[in-house]
Amino acid sequence: MIREAVNKLGIEIPDDSKFAETGSGIYKFTVDMVESDRGLLDGAIECQYYGKYGIGQLTNQVLSASFYKEFDAISEQEAYQKLVDGEFQYLGHENLTIQIESCSIVYCIDSKGYYQPNYRFQCIINGKEDEIIIPALK
């Protein structure tokens, strides 16, 4: 019902979006780096729904990115070795005790507006949950 009301406004909600009610009459459709025929989609559409009166306030923050070109990337093992060698930026103590919990690929927007792949290491650093980002491009 809410998807149809948003579509009537000419805004297409991605099929793979996650739907949630975030408040009384406020709804959110979220996509997290989903590939589609429009490119790579990331972001959220949030709206207020007034039943028979339709959509009130609407915010569309879904970014559509197309692939620029392919680049060589380092392996997860190479990223791990950079972490072990201290080749990362971290604000804090010089002596770090790091316990790695997991590793995943994430995409971050660079200074030119392009998504760049990075390895995200979820860690316990000096007893606190944190993350370390290692760029994946060679």
Short mmCIF file of N, CA, C and O in Angstrom, two decimals:
data_model
loop_
_atom_site.label_atom_id
_atom_site.label_comp_id
_atom_site.label_asym_id
_atom_site.label_seq_id
_atom_site.Cartn_x
_atom_site.Cartn_y
_atom_site.Cartn_z
N MET A 1 0.83 -1.18 0.00
CA MET A 1 0.00 0.00 0.00
C MET A 1 0.89 1.27 0.00
O MET A 1 0.65 2.19 -0.76
N ILE A 2 1.91 1.28 0.86
CA ILE A 2 2.80 2.44 0.93
C ILE A 2 3.69 2.51 -0.31
O ILE A 2 3.90 3.57 -0.88
N ARG A 3 4.16 1.35 -0.75
CA ARG A 3 4.97 1.28 -1.97
C ARG A 3 4.18 1.85 -3.16
O ARG A 3 4.70 2.63 -3.95
N GLU A 4 2.92 1.46 -3.28
CA GLU A 4 2.07 1.95 -4.37
C GLU A 4 1.89 3.46 -4.29
O GLU A 4 1.93 4.15 -5.31
N ALA A 5 1.70 3.98 -3.08
CA ALA A 5 1.51 5.43 -2.92
C ALA A 5 2.78 6.18 -3.33
O ALA A 5 2.69 7.24 -3.96
N VAL A 6 3.95 5.65 -3.00
CA VAL A 6 5.20 6.29 -3.40
C VAL A 6 5.38 6.18 -4.92
O VAL A 6 5.79 7.14 -5.57
N ASN A 7 5.07 5.02 -5.48
CA ASN A 7 5.18 4.84 -6.93
C ASN A 7 4.30 5.82 -7.69
O ASN A 7 4.66 6.28 -8.77
N LYS A 8 3.12 6.17 -7.14
CA LYS A 8 2.22 7.14 -7.79
C LYS A 8 2.87 8.51 -7.92
O LYS A 8 2.49 9.31 -8.76
N LEU A 9 3.86 8.77 -7.08
CA LEU A 9 4.60 10.04 -7.15
C LEU A 9 5.74 9.99 -8.15
O LEU A 9 6.49 10.94 -8.30
N GLY A 10 5.88 8.84 -8.83
CA GLY A 10 6.94 8.69 -9.83
C GLY A 10 8.27 8.25 -9.27
O GLY A 10 9.30 8.35 -9.93
N ILE A 11 8.27 7.76 -8.03
CA ILE A 11 9.51 7.29 -7.40
C ILE A 11 9.43 5.78 -7.28
O ILE A 11 8.53 5.24 -6.66
N GLU A 12 10.38 5.12 -7.92
CA GLU A 12 10.42 3.65 -7.92
C GLU A 12 11.23 3.16 -6.73
O GLU A 12 12.37 3.54 -6.53
N ILE A 13 10.61 2.33 -5.93
CA ILE A 13 11.29 1.74 -4.77
C ILE A 13 11.94 0.45 -5.23
O ILE A 13 11.27 -0.40 -5.82
N PRO A 14 13.24 0.28 -5.02
CA PRO A 14 13.92 -0.95 -5.45
C PRO A 14 13.27 -2.21 -4.86
O PRO A 14 12.85 -2.21 -3.70
N ASP A 15 13.18 -3.25 -5.68
CA ASP A 15 12.54 -4.50 -5.26
C ASP A 15 13.20 -5.11 -4.03
O ASP A 15 12.53 -5.68 -3.18
N ASP A 16 14.52 -5.04 -3.94
CA ASP A 16 15.26 -5.68 -2.85
C ASP A 16 15.36 -4.83 -1.59
O ASP A 16 16.14 -5.13 -0.69
N SER A 17 14.57 -3.77 -1.50
CA SER A 17 14.66 -2.90 -0.33
C SER A 17 14.03 -3.54 0.90
O SER A 17 13.12 -4.35 0.81
N LYS A 18 14.56 -3.15 2.05
CA LYS A 18 14.02 -3.60 3.34
C LYS A 18 13.03 -2.55 3.81
O LYS A 18 13.30 -1.36 3.75
N PHE A 19 11.89 -3.01 4.30
CA PHE A 19 10.81 -2.12 4.72
C PHE A 19 10.71 -2.11 6.24
O PHE A 19 10.79 -3.15 6.88
N ALA A 20 10.54 -0.90 6.82
CA ALA A 20 10.37 -0.80 8.27
C ALA A 20 9.52 0.41 8.60
O ALA A 20 9.55 1.42 7.90
N GLU A 21 8.76 0.31 9.69
CA GLU A 21 8.06 1.46 10.24
C GLU A 21 8.98 2.06 11.28
O GLU A 21 9.40 1.38 12.22
N THR A 22 9.34 3.33 11.10
CA THR A 22 10.31 3.95 12.00
C THR A 22 9.64 4.86 13.04
O THR A 22 10.31 5.36 13.92
N GLY A 23 8.36 5.07 12.90
CA GLY A 23 7.61 5.91 13.84
C GLY A 23 6.16 5.84 13.47
O GLY A 23 5.76 5.13 12.55
N SER A 24 5.36 6.58 14.14
CA SER A 24 3.93 6.59 13.90
C SER A 24 3.63 7.16 12.51
O SER A 24 3.74 8.37 12.29
N GLY A 25 3.33 6.27 11.57
CA GLY A 25 3.02 6.69 10.21
C GLY A 25 4.23 7.03 9.37
O GLY A 25 4.09 7.57 8.28
N ILE A 26 5.42 6.74 9.85
CA ILE A 26 6.65 7.02 9.11
C ILE A 26 7.26 5.69 8.69
O ILE A 26 7.45 4.80 9.52
N TYR A 27 7.56 5.57 7.40
CA TYR A 27 8.02 4.30 6.84
C TYR A 27 9.30 4.52 6.07
O TYR A 27 9.53 5.58 5.49
N LYS A 28 10.13 3.46 6.05
CA LYS A 28 11.44 3.56 5.42
C LYS A 28 11.72 2.31 4.58
O LYS A 28 11.52 1.19 5.03
N PHE A 29 12.19 2.55 3.36
CA PHE A 29 12.65 1.50 2.46
C PHE A 29 14.16 1.68 2.32
O PHE A 29 14.61 2.75 1.92
N THR A 30 14.94 0.65 2.66
CA THR A 30 16.40 0.76 2.66
C THR A 30 17.02 -0.25 1.72
O THR A 30 16.61 -1.42 1.69
N VAL A 31 18.00 0.19 0.93
CA VAL A 31 18.80 -0.71 0.10
C VAL A 31 20.26 -0.53 0.50
O VAL A 31 20.71 0.58 0.77
N ASP A 32 20.98 -1.65 0.55
CA ASP A 32 22.38 -1.62 0.98
C ASP A 32 23.23 -2.28 -0.10
O ASP A 32 23.36 -3.49 -0.13
N MET A 33 23.75 -1.45 -1.00
CA MET A 33 24.64 -1.90 -2.07
C MET A 33 24.01 -3.05 -2.86
O MET A 33 24.59 -4.12 -3.01
N VAL A 34 22.83 -2.81 -3.41
CA VAL A 34 22.09 -3.80 -4.19
C VAL A 34 22.32 -3.53 -5.67
O VAL A 34 22.16 -2.41 -6.14
N GLU A 35 22.69 -4.59 -6.39
CA GLU A 35 22.85 -4.46 -7.84
C GLU A 35 21.50 -4.57 -8.51
O GLU A 35 20.68 -5.42 -8.16
N SER A 36 21.24 -3.68 -9.47
CA SER A 36 20.00 -3.70 -10.23
C SER A 36 20.29 -3.28 -11.66
O SER A 36 21.44 -2.95 -12.01
N ASP A 37 19.26 -3.25 -12.50
CA ASP A 37 19.44 -2.80 -13.88
C ASP A 37 19.79 -1.32 -13.93
O ASP A 37 20.27 -0.82 -14.94
N ARG A 38 19.56 -0.58 -12.84
CA ARG A 38 19.90 0.85 -12.77
C ARG A 38 21.30 1.08 -12.22
O ARG A 38 21.73 2.21 -12.05
N GLY A 39 22.02 0.01 -11.89
CA GLY A 39 23.36 0.12 -11.31
C GLY A 39 23.37 -0.36 -9.89
O GLY A 39 22.53 -1.17 -9.47
N LEU A 40 24.29 0.14 -9.12
CA LEU A 40 24.42 -0.21 -7.71
C LEU A 40 23.61 0.79 -6.90
O LEU A 40 23.82 1.99 -7.01
N LEU A 41 22.66 0.30 -6.11
CA LEU A 41 21.77 1.17 -5.34
C LEU A 41 22.12 1.11 -3.86
O LEU A 41 22.34 0.04 -3.32
N ASP A 42 22.14 2.29 -3.23
CA ASP A 42 22.49 2.37 -1.82
C ASP A 42 21.78 3.57 -1.21
O ASP A 42 21.82 4.67 -1.76
N GLY A 43 21.11 3.36 -0.08
CA GLY A 43 20.47 4.48 0.60
C GLY A 43 19.08 4.12 1.09
O GLY A 43 18.74 2.96 1.29
N ALA A 44 18.24 5.15 1.25
CA ALA A 44 16.91 4.93 1.81
C ALA A 44 15.90 5.94 1.26
O ALA A 44 16.25 7.06 0.90
N ILE A 45 14.66 5.50 1.24
CA ILE A 45 13.51 6.36 0.95
C ILE A 45 12.65 6.33 2.21
O ILE A 45 12.28 5.26 2.68
N GLU A 46 12.37 7.50 2.74
CA GLU A 46 11.55 7.58 3.95
C GLU A 46 10.36 8.49 3.67
O GLU A 46 10.50 9.51 3.00
N CYS A 47 9.20 8.08 4.18
CA CYS A 47 8.01 8.88 3.93
C CYS A 47 7.05 8.82 5.10
O CYS A 47 7.12 7.94 5.94
N GLN A 48 6.16 9.79 5.10
CA GLN A 48 5.08 9.80 6.06
C GLN A 48 3.82 9.48 5.27
O GLN A 48 3.57 10.05 4.20
N TYR A 49 3.03 8.56 5.79
CA TYR A 49 1.84 8.09 5.08
C TYR A 49 0.59 8.48 5.87
O TYR A 49 0.49 8.22 7.06
N TYR A 50 -0.36 9.12 5.16
CA TYR A 50 -1.58 9.62 5.79
C TYR A 50 -2.81 8.87 5.34
O TYR A 50 -3.87 9.45 5.14
N GLY A 51 -2.69 7.56 5.12
CA GLY A 51 -3.84 6.74 4.73
C GLY A 51 -4.46 7.21 3.44
O GLY A 51 -3.79 7.34 2.42
N LYS A 52 -5.76 7.52 3.47
CA LYS A 52 -6.47 7.90 2.24
C LYS A 52 -5.96 9.20 1.63
O LYS A 52 -6.19 9.49 0.46
N TYR A 53 -5.22 10.00 2.42
CA TYR A 53 -4.68 11.26 1.90
C TYR A 53 -3.34 11.06 1.19
O TYR A 53 -2.83 11.96 0.55
N GLY A 54 -2.75 9.87 1.33
CA GLY A 54 -1.52 9.53 0.63
C GLY A 54 -0.26 9.91 1.38
O GLY A 54 -0.22 9.97 2.59
N ILE A 55 0.76 10.19 0.59
CA ILE A 55 2.09 10.49 1.13
C ILE A 55 2.22 11.95 1.48
O ILE A 55 1.83 12.82 0.71
N GLY A 56 2.79 12.19 2.65
CA GLY A 56 3.08 13.57 3.06
C GLY A 56 4.53 13.86 2.75
O GLY A 56 4.94 13.89 1.60
N GLN A 57 5.33 13.98 3.76
CA GLN A 57 6.74 14.26 3.58
C GLN A 57 7.46 13.03 3.03
O GLN A 57 7.21 11.90 3.46
N LEU A 58 8.36 13.24 2.06
CA LEU A 58 9.12 12.14 1.46
C LEU A 58 10.56 12.56 1.27
O LEU A 58 10.83 13.67 0.80
N THR A 59 11.47 11.68 1.64
CA THR A 59 12.90 11.92 1.45
C THR A 59 13.47 10.75 0.66
O THR A 59 13.34 9.60 1.09
N ASN A 60 14.06 11.04 -0.49
CA ASN A 60 14.67 10.00 -1.32
C ASN A 60 16.18 10.19 -1.31
O ASN A 60 16.70 11.11 -1.92
N GLN A 61 16.87 9.31 -0.58
CA GLN A 61 18.32 9.38 -0.49
C GLN A 61 18.96 8.11 -1.03
O GLN A 61 19.98 7.64 -0.51
N VAL A 62 18.36 7.56 -2.09
CA VAL A 62 18.93 6.38 -2.74
C VAL A 62 19.88 6.86 -3.83
O VAL A 62 19.48 7.61 -4.73
N LEU A 63 21.13 6.45 -3.72
CA LEU A 63 22.13 6.77 -4.73
C LEU A 63 22.19 5.64 -5.74
O LEU A 63 22.17 4.47 -5.36
N SER A 64 22.28 5.98 -7.00
CA SER A 64 22.44 5.00 -8.06
C SER A 64 23.81 5.21 -8.67
O SER A 64 24.10 6.30 -9.18
N ALA A 65 24.65 4.20 -8.59
CA ALA A 65 26.01 4.32 -9.11
C ALA A 65 26.23 3.26 -10.18
O ALA A 65 25.79 2.13 -10.04
N SER A 66 26.87 3.66 -11.24
CA SER A 66 27.21 2.69 -12.28
C SER A 66 28.69 2.35 -12.15
O SER A 66 29.48 3.11 -11.60
N PHE A 67 29.06 1.18 -12.68
CA PHE A 67 30.45 0.75 -12.60
C PHE A 67 31.28 1.57 -13.57
O PHE A 67 30.91 1.78 -14.71
N TYR A 68 32.41 2.05 -13.09
CA TYR A 68 33.29 2.88 -13.89
C TYR A 68 34.23 2.00 -14.70
O TYR A 68 34.24 2.06 -15.92
N LYS A 69 35.01 1.19 -14.06
CA LYS A 69 35.86 0.20 -14.71
C LYS A 69 36.38 -0.75 -13.65
O LYS A 69 36.24 -0.50 -12.45
N GLU A 70 36.99 -1.83 -14.08
CA GLU A 70 37.51 -2.82 -13.15
C GLU A 70 38.95 -2.52 -12.79
O GLU A 70 39.72 -2.05 -13.62
N PHE A 71 39.29 -2.80 -11.55
CA PHE A 71 40.63 -2.61 -11.03
C PHE A 71 41.07 -3.89 -10.33
O PHE A 71 40.24 -4.66 -9.87
N ASP A 72 42.37 -4.07 -10.22
CA ASP A 72 42.89 -5.19 -9.44
C ASP A 72 42.76 -4.86 -7.96
O ASP A 72 42.92 -3.71 -7.55
N ALA A 73 42.46 -5.89 -7.18
CA ALA A 73 42.31 -5.70 -5.74
C ALA A 73 43.23 -6.66 -5.01
O ALA A 73 43.62 -7.71 -5.53
N ILE A 74 43.56 -6.28 -3.79
CA ILE A 74 44.35 -7.17 -2.95
C ILE A 74 43.42 -8.23 -2.36
O ILE A 74 42.21 -8.05 -2.31
N SER A 75 44.00 -9.32 -1.92
CA SER A 75 43.21 -10.38 -1.31
C SER A 75 42.92 -10.04 0.15
O SER A 75 43.54 -9.14 0.73
N GLU A 76 42.02 -10.79 0.74
CA GLU A 76 41.72 -10.62 2.15
C GLU A 76 42.97 -10.89 2.99
O GLU A 76 43.23 -10.20 3.97
N GLN A 77 43.77 -11.89 2.57
CA GLN A 77 45.01 -12.21 3.28
C GLN A 77 46.00 -11.04 3.22
O GLN A 77 46.65 -10.72 4.21
N GLU A 78 46.10 -10.39 2.04
CA GLU A 78 46.99 -9.24 1.91
C GLU A 78 46.50 -8.08 2.79
O GLU A 78 47.31 -7.37 3.40
N ALA A 79 45.19 -7.89 2.85
CA ALA A 79 44.64 -6.84 3.72
C ALA A 79 44.94 -7.15 5.18
O ALA A 79 45.31 -6.26 5.95
N TYR A 80 44.80 -8.42 5.55
CA TYR A 80 45.11 -8.84 6.92
C TYR A 80 46.59 -8.54 7.22
O TYR A 80 46.92 -8.05 8.30
N GLN A 81 47.47 -8.83 6.28
CA GLN A 81 48.90 -8.59 6.50
C GLN A 81 49.17 -7.10 6.68
O GLN A 81 50.00 -6.72 7.50
N LYS A 82 48.46 -6.24 5.95
CA LYS A 82 48.61 -4.79 6.13
C LYS A 82 48.19 -4.40 7.55
O LYS A 82 48.82 -3.55 8.18
N LEU A 83 47.13 -5.04 8.04
CA LEU A 83 46.69 -4.77 9.40
C LEU A 83 47.77 -5.19 10.39
O LEU A 83 48.13 -4.43 11.29
N VAL A 84 48.30 -6.39 10.22
CA VAL A 84 49.35 -6.90 11.11
C VAL A 84 50.58 -5.99 11.07
O VAL A 84 51.20 -5.72 12.10
N ASP A 85 50.91 -5.48 9.88
CA ASP A 85 52.09 -4.62 9.73
C ASP A 85 51.83 -3.18 10.18
O ASP A 85 52.73 -2.34 10.11
N GLY A 86 50.60 -2.89 10.60
CA GLY A 86 50.28 -1.54 11.07
C GLY A 86 50.06 -0.53 9.97
O GLY A 86 50.12 0.68 10.20
N GLU A 87 49.76 -1.01 8.75
CA GLU A 87 49.55 -0.10 7.61
C GLU A 87 48.08 0.32 7.53
O GLU A 87 47.36 0.00 6.60
N PHE A 88 47.63 1.05 8.55
CA PHE A 88 46.27 1.57 8.58
C PHE A 88 46.27 2.80 9.46
O PHE A 88 47.21 3.04 10.22
N GLN A 89 45.21 3.59 9.34
CA GLN A 89 45.09 4.78 10.17
C GLN A 89 44.12 4.50 11.29
O GLN A 89 43.04 3.96 11.08
N TYR A 90 44.52 4.89 12.49
CA TYR A 90 43.67 4.71 13.66
C TYR A 90 43.99 5.81 14.65
O TYR A 90 45.15 6.00 15.01
N LEU A 91 42.98 6.54 15.06
CA LEU A 91 43.19 7.58 16.07
C LEU A 91 43.16 6.93 17.44
O LEU A 91 42.24 6.20 17.76
N GLY A 92 44.17 7.16 18.19
CA GLY A 92 44.17 6.59 19.53
C GLY A 92 45.57 6.27 19.99
O GLY A 92 46.55 6.88 19.57
N HIS A 93 45.66 5.25 20.82
CA HIS A 93 46.92 4.86 21.44
C HIS A 93 47.92 4.32 20.42
O HIS A 93 47.54 3.75 19.40
N GLU A 94 49.19 4.48 20.73
CA GLU A 94 50.22 3.91 19.86
C GLU A 94 50.30 2.41 20.03
O GLU A 94 50.57 1.69 19.09
N ASN A 95 50.09 1.91 21.23
CA ASN A 95 50.13 0.47 21.48
C ASN A 95 48.70 -0.05 21.47
O ASN A 95 47.90 0.29 22.35
N LEU A 96 48.38 -0.84 20.45
CA LEU A 96 47.03 -1.35 20.30
C LEU A 96 47.00 -2.85 20.51
O LEU A 96 47.86 -3.57 20.01
N THR A 97 46.01 -3.31 21.24
CA THR A 97 45.74 -4.73 21.34
C THR A 97 44.50 -4.96 20.48
O THR A 97 43.43 -4.43 20.77
N ILE A 98 44.68 -5.73 19.39
CA ILE A 98 43.60 -5.91 18.42
C ILE A 98 43.20 -7.37 18.35
O ILE A 98 44.05 -8.24 18.14
N GLN A 99 41.91 -7.61 18.52
CA GLN A 99 41.35 -8.95 18.33
C GLN A 99 40.36 -8.84 17.17
O GLN A 99 39.36 -8.13 17.25
N ILE A 100 40.65 -9.53 16.07
CA ILE A 100 39.79 -9.45 14.88
C ILE A 100 38.61 -10.40 15.04
O ILE A 100 38.79 -11.58 15.32
N GLU A 101 37.42 -9.87 14.84
CA GLU A 101 36.19 -10.65 14.96
C GLU A 101 35.71 -11.14 13.59
O GLU A 101 35.25 -12.27 13.45
N SER A 102 35.77 -10.28 12.56
CA SER A 102 35.31 -10.66 11.23
C SER A 102 35.88 -9.69 10.19
O SER A 102 36.41 -8.64 10.53
N CYS A 103 35.72 -10.08 8.94
CA CYS A 103 36.18 -9.26 7.82
C CYS A 103 35.12 -9.30 6.73
O CYS A 103 34.57 -10.36 6.43
N SER A 104 34.85 -8.16 6.12
CA SER A 104 33.89 -8.11 5.01
C SER A 104 34.30 -7.00 4.05
O SER A 104 35.08 -6.12 4.40
N ILE A 105 33.77 -7.06 2.85
CA ILE A 105 33.99 -6.01 1.86
C ILE A 105 32.90 -4.97 2.03
O ILE A 105 31.72 -5.31 2.12
N VAL A 106 33.28 -3.71 2.08
CA VAL A 106 32.34 -2.60 2.12
C VAL A 106 32.78 -1.59 1.07
O VAL A 106 33.94 -1.59 0.64
N TYR A 107 31.87 -0.75 0.65
CA TYR A 107 32.19 0.28 -0.33
C TYR A 107 32.00 1.64 0.31
O TYR A 107 30.98 1.90 0.95
N CYS A 108 33.00 2.49 0.15
CA CYS A 108 32.97 3.84 0.71
C CYS A 108 33.14 4.83 -0.44
O CYS A 108 33.87 4.56 -1.39
N ILE A 109 32.50 5.98 -0.33
CA ILE A 109 32.61 6.99 -1.36
C ILE A 109 33.92 7.75 -1.17
O ILE A 109 34.22 8.20 -0.06
N ASP A 110 34.68 7.87 -2.27
CA ASP A 110 35.95 8.60 -2.18
C ASP A 110 35.72 10.09 -2.41
O ASP A 110 34.59 10.55 -2.58
N SER A 111 36.80 10.86 -2.46
CA SER A 111 36.71 12.31 -2.59
C SER A 111 36.14 12.76 -3.93
O SER A 111 35.69 13.90 -4.06
N LYS A 112 36.13 11.89 -4.92
CA LYS A 112 35.59 12.24 -6.24
C LYS A 112 34.16 11.71 -6.44
O LYS A 112 33.59 11.86 -7.50
N GLY A 113 33.62 11.08 -5.40
CA GLY A 113 32.25 10.58 -5.48
C GLY A 113 32.12 9.16 -6.00
O GLY A 113 31.01 8.71 -6.29
N TYR A 114 33.23 8.43 -6.12
CA TYR A 114 33.20 7.05 -6.58
C TYR A 114 33.20 6.11 -5.37
O TYR A 114 33.85 6.39 -4.37
N TYR A 115 32.46 5.01 -5.51
CA TYR A 115 32.52 3.98 -4.47
C TYR A 115 33.81 3.19 -4.66
O TYR A 115 34.13 2.77 -5.76
N GLN A 116 34.54 3.01 -3.56
CA GLN A 116 35.79 2.26 -3.57
C GLN A 116 35.64 1.06 -2.64
O GLN A 116 35.12 1.21 -1.54
N PRO A 117 36.12 -0.12 -3.06
CA PRO A 117 36.03 -1.29 -2.18
C PRO A 117 37.08 -1.22 -1.07
O PRO A 117 38.19 -0.76 -1.27
N ASN A 118 36.68 -1.66 0.10
CA ASN A 118 37.55 -1.70 1.27
C ASN A 118 37.26 -2.97 2.05
O ASN A 118 36.14 -3.48 2.03
N TYR A 119 38.27 -3.44 2.75
CA TYR A 119 38.06 -4.53 3.70
C TYR A 119 37.78 -3.89 5.05
O TYR A 119 38.53 -3.03 5.51
N ARG A 120 36.68 -4.31 5.68
CA ARG A 120 36.34 -3.82 7.01
C ARG A 120 36.57 -4.96 8.00
O ARG A 120 35.93 -6.00 7.93
N PHE A 121 37.52 -4.74 8.90
CA PHE A 121 37.79 -5.70 9.96
C PHE A 121 37.06 -5.23 11.21
O PHE A 121 37.37 -4.17 11.75
N GLN A 122 36.07 -6.01 11.63
CA GLN A 122 35.40 -5.75 12.91
C GLN A 122 36.33 -6.27 13.99
O GLN A 122 36.77 -7.42 13.92
N CYS A 123 36.66 -5.43 14.95
CA CYS A 123 37.69 -5.76 15.93
C CYS A 123 37.27 -5.36 17.34
O CYS A 123 36.37 -4.56 17.53
N ILE A 124 38.02 -5.91 18.28
CA ILE A 124 38.03 -5.42 19.65
C ILE A 124 39.41 -4.78 19.80
O ILE A 124 40.43 -5.45 19.69
N ILE A 125 39.42 -3.46 19.96
CA ILE A 125 40.68 -2.72 20.06
C ILE A 125 40.79 -2.16 21.46
O ILE A 125 39.94 -1.37 21.88
N ASN A 126 41.81 -2.62 22.17
CA ASN A 126 42.02 -2.21 23.56
C ASN A 126 40.73 -2.36 24.38
O ASN A 126 40.36 -1.48 25.14
N GLY A 127 40.02 -3.48 24.13
CA GLY A 127 38.83 -3.79 24.91
C GLY A 127 37.53 -3.20 24.41
O GLY A 127 36.49 -3.43 24.99
N LYS A 128 37.56 -2.42 23.32
CA LYS A 128 36.34 -1.77 22.82
C LYS A 128 36.06 -2.20 21.38
O LYS A 128 36.99 -2.34 20.58
N GLU A 129 34.77 -2.38 21.06
CA GLU A 129 34.39 -2.73 19.69
C GLU A 129 34.71 -1.57 18.76
O GLU A 129 34.42 -0.41 19.07
N ASP A 130 35.30 -1.89 17.62
CA ASP A 130 35.66 -0.86 16.64
C ASP A 130 35.87 -1.55 15.30
O ASP A 130 35.61 -2.75 15.15
N GLU A 131 36.33 -0.81 14.33
CA GLU A 131 36.64 -1.39 13.02
C GLU A 131 37.88 -0.75 12.45
O GLU A 131 38.24 0.38 12.81
N ILE A 132 38.52 -1.49 11.58
CA ILE A 132 39.69 -0.99 10.85
C ILE A 132 39.39 -1.19 9.37
O ILE A 132 38.98 -2.29 8.95
N ILE A 133 39.59 -0.15 8.59
CA ILE A 133 39.33 -0.18 7.15
C ILE A 133 40.67 -0.24 6.41
O ILE A 133 41.54 0.59 6.65
N ILE A 134 40.78 -1.22 5.51
CA ILE A 134 41.96 -1.34 4.66
C ILE A 134 41.50 -1.24 3.20
O ILE A 134 40.65 -2.04 2.77
N PRO A 135 42.01 -0.27 2.42
CA PRO A 135 41.60 -0.18 1.02
C PRO A 135 41.91 -1.46 0.27
O PRO A 135 42.96 -2.09 0.45
N ALA A 136 40.99 -1.86 -0.62
CA ALA A 136 41.14 -3.12 -1.35
C ALA A 136 41.83 -2.95 -2.69
O ALA A 136 42.32 -3.94 -3.25
N LEU A 137 41.89 -1.73 -3.22
CA LEU A 137 42.55 -1.54 -4.51
C LEU A 137 44.05 -1.60 -4.38
O LEU A 137 44.63 -1.12 -3.40
N LYS A 138 44.69 -2.21 -5.39
CA LYS A 138 46.16 -2.29 -5.39
C LYS A 138 46.75 -0.93 -5.67
O LYS A 138 46.22 -0.11 -6.32
#
